[in-house]
Protein backbone atom coordinates (compact mmCIF):
# COMPACT_ATOMS: atom_id res chain seq x y z
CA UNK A 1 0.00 0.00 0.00
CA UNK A 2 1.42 3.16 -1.33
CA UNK A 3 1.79 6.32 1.31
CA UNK A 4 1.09 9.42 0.64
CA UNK A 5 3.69 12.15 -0.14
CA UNK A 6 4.38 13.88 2.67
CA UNK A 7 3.33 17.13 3.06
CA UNK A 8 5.83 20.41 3.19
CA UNK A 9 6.42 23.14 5.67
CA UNK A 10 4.43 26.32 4.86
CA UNK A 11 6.98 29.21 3.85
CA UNK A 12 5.31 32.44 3.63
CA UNK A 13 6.96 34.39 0.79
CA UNK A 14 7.16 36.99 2.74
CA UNK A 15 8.18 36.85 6.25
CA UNK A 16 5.85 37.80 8.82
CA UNK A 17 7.26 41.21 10.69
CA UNK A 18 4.89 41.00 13.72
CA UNK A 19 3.67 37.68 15.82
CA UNK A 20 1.12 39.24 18.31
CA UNK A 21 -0.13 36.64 20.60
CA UNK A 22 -2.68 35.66 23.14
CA UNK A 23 -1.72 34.23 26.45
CA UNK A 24 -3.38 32.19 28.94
CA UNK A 25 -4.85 28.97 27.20
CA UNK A 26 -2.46 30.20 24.00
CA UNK A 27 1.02 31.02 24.40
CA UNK A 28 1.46 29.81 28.42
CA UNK A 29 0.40 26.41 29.61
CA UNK A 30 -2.41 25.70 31.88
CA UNK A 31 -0.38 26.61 34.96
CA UNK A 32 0.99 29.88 33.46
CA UNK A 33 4.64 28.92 32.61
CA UNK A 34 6.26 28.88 29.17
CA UNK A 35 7.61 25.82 27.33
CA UNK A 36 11.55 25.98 27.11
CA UNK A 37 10.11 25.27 22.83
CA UNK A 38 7.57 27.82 22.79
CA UNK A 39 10.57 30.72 24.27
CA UNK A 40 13.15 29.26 21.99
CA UNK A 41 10.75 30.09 19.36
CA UNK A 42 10.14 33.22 20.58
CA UNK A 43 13.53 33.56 20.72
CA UNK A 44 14.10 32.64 17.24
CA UNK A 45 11.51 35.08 15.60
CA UNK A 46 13.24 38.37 17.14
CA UNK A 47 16.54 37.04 16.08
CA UNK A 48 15.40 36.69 13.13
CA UNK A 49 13.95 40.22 12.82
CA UNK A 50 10.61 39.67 13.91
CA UNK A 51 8.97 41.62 16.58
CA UNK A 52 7.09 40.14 18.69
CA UNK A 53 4.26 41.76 20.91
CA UNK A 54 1.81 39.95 23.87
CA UNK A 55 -1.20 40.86 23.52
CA UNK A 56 -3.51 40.39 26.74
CA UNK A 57 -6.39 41.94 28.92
CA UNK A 58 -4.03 41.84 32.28
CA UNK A 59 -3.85 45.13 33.76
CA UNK A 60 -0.57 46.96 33.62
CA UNK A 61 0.95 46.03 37.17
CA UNK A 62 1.06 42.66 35.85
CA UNK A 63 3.73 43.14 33.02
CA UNK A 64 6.99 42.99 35.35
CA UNK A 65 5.96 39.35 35.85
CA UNK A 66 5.07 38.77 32.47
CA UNK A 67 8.73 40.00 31.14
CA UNK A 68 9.90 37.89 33.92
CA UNK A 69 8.06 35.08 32.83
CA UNK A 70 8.54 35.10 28.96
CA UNK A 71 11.25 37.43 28.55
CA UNK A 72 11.57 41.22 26.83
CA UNK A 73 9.06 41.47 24.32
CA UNK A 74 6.57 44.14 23.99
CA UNK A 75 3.14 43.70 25.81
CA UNK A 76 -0.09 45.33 24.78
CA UNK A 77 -1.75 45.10 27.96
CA UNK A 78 -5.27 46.34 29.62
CA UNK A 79 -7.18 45.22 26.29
CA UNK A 80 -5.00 47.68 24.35
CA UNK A 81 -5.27 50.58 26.75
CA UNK A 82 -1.02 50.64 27.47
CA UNK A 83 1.51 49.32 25.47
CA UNK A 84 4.90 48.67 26.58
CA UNK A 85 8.40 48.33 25.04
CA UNK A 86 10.78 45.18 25.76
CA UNK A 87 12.47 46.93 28.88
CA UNK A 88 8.91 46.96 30.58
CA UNK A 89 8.68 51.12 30.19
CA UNK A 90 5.84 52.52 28.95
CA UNK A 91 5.46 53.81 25.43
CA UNK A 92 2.15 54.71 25.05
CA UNK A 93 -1.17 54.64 26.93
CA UNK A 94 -5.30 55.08 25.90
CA UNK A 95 -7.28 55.87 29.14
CA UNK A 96 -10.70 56.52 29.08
CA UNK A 97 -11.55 60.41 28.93
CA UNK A 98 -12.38 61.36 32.84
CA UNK A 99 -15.93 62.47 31.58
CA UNK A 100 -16.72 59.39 30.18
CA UNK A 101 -15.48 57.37 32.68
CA UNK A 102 -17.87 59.72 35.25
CA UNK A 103 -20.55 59.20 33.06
CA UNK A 104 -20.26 55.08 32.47
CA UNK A 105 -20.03 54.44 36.42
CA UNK A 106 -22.95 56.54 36.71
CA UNK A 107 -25.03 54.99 33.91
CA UNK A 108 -24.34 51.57 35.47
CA UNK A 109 -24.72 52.23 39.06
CA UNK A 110 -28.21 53.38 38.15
CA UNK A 111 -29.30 50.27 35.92
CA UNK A 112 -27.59 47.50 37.86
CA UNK A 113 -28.03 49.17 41.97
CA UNK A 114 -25.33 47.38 44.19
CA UNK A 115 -22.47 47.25 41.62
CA UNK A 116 -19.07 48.61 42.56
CA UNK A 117 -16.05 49.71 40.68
CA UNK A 118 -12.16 49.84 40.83
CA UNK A 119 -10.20 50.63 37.79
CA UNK A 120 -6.94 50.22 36.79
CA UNK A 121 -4.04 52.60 36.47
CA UNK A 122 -0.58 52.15 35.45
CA UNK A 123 1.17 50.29 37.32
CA UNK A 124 -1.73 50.48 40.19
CA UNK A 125 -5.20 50.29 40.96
CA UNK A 126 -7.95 51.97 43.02
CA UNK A 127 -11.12 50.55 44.60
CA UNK A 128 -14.49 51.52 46.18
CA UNK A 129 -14.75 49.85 49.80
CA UNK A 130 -17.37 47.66 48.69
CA UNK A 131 -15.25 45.90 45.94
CA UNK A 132 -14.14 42.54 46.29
CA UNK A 133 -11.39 42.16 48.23
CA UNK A 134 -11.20 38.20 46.75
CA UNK A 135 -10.49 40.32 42.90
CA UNK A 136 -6.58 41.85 43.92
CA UNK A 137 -5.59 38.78 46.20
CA UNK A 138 -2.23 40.10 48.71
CA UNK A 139 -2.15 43.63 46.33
CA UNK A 140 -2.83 47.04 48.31
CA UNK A 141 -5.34 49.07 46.65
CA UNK A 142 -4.32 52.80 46.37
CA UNK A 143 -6.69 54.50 46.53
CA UNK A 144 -9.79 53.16 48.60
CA UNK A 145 -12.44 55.49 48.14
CA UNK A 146 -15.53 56.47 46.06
CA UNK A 147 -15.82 56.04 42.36
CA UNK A 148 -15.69 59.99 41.78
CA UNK A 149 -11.94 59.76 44.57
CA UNK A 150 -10.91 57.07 41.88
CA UNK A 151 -11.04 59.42 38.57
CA UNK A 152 -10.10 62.50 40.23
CA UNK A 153 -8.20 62.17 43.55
CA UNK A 154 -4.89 61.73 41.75
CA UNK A 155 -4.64 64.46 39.07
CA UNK A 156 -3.18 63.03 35.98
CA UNK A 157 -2.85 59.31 36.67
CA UNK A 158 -4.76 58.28 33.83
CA UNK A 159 -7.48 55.34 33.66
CA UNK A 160 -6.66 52.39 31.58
CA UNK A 161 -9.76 50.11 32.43
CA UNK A 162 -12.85 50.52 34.82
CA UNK A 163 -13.61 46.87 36.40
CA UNK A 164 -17.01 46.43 37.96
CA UNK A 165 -18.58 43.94 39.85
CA UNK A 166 -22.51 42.60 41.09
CA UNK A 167 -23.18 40.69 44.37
CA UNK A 168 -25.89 38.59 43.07
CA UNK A 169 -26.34 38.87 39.12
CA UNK A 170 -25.00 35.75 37.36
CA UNK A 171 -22.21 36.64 35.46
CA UNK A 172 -23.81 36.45 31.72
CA UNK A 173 -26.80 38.80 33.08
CA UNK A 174 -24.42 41.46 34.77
CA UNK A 175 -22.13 41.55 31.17
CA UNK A 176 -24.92 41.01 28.90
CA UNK A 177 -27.22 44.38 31.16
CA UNK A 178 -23.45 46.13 31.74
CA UNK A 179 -22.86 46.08 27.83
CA UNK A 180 -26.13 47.36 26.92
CA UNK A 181 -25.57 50.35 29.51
CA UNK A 182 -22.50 51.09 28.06
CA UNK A 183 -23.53 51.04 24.54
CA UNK A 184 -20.58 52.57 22.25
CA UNK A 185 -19.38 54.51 24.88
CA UNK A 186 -17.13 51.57 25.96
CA UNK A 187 -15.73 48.26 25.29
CA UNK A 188 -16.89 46.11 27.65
CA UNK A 189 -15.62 42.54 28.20
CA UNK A 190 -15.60 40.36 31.65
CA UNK A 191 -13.12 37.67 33.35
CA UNK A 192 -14.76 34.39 33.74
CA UNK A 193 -11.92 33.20 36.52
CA UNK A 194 -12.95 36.13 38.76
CA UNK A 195 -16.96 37.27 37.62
CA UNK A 196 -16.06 40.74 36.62
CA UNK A 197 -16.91 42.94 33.82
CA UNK A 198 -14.80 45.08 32.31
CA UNK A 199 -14.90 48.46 30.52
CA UNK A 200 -12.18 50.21 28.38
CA UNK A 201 -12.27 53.10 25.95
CA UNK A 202 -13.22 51.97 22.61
CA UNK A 203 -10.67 52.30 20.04
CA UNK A 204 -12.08 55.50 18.53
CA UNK A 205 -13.15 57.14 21.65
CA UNK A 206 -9.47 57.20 23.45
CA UNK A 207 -7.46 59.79 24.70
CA UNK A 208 -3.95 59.77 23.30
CA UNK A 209 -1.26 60.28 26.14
CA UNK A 210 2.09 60.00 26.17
CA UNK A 211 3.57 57.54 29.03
CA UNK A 212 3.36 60.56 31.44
CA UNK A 213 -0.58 60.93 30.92
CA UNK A 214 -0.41 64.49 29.06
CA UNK A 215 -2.47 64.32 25.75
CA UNK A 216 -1.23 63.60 22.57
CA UNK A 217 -1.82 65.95 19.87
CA UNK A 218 -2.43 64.79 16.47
């Protein structure tokens, strides 16, 4: 009985310049590590001229121990709200206007009573004292205070993502009423592992900054 011809390799004609990737249940194994194969592959594609960017919802104070983890690449982080070179500084940032973000936490506080809020800076995060404490694990909140002490008590500290959370709504009804709220005035995902949803700017409603949160003119 004959075989058939084995197949070749695909070669691209052109080779790829960018390999953006996903992480958890992609690029890292099941307990969050990386395959000595999958980094010497890694390795190979900037040698080779490649860039190579991660790509992930994690808020910004997790990157250190992402670099550490995987090595110096550059990480789009905060579902594209910061983006940050190889050496782990940040090169550019797309908070949600402070208006907007007022306005969202308002607009779902009203439809869905008992929710509560944190959102994510760089490199830090604030809370309301209702939050979750189960949601940050060991990590000190800075600051603790009310949703409007969140967007305004540091003045230019920028916010990257707004994370909210019910006491009682199943997961699916919180997102599915949450995103409705919201409308186009954010992009609004959730985390299954820890039954939040999450709100960012959408990509043609952000805010330009430069790493130290001043706006970016066109």
């Amino acid at each position: 009985m004959a075989t058939a011809p084995a197949v070749p390799p695909f070669v691209p004609l052109v080779p790829p310049k960018l390999i953006a990737t996903d992480l958890d249940g992609t690029l890292l194994r099941s307990d969050g590590t990386l395959s000595d194969r999958t980094r010497a592959a890694l390795t190979t594609a900037e040698q080779a001229g490649i860039r190579v960017a991660l790509v992930t919802g994690r808020p910004p104070r997790s990157v250190p121990e992402l670099l550490a983890t995987i090595g110096p690449h550059f990480v789009i982080a905060a579902n594209g709200a910061a983006v940050y070179a190889p050496a782990g500084t940040l090169a550019h940032v797309s908070p949600i206007r402070p208006l907007a973000a007022t306005r969202l936490i308002s607009r779902v506080r009203w439809a869905l009573p008992g929710t509560t809020f944190a959102v994510e800076y760089d490199g830090g995060f604030g809370r309301e004292p209702g939050y979750p404490s189960w949601s940050f694990g060991d990590e000190d909140a800075d600051p603790v205070g009310t949703a409007g002490e969140l967007l305004t008590r540091i003045a230019g500290r920028p916010v990257l993502k707004i994370l909210a959370h019910h006491p009682t709504l199943p997961l699916d009804d919180f997102y599915e009423q949450a995103r409705r709220t919201a409308g186009s005035n954010a992009e609004t995902t959730y985390s299954t592992g820890l039954s939040l949803v999450e709100f960012s700017a959408r990509p043609g409603a952000r805010s330009a900054t430069d790493p130290a949160g001043r706006a970016k003119t066109p």
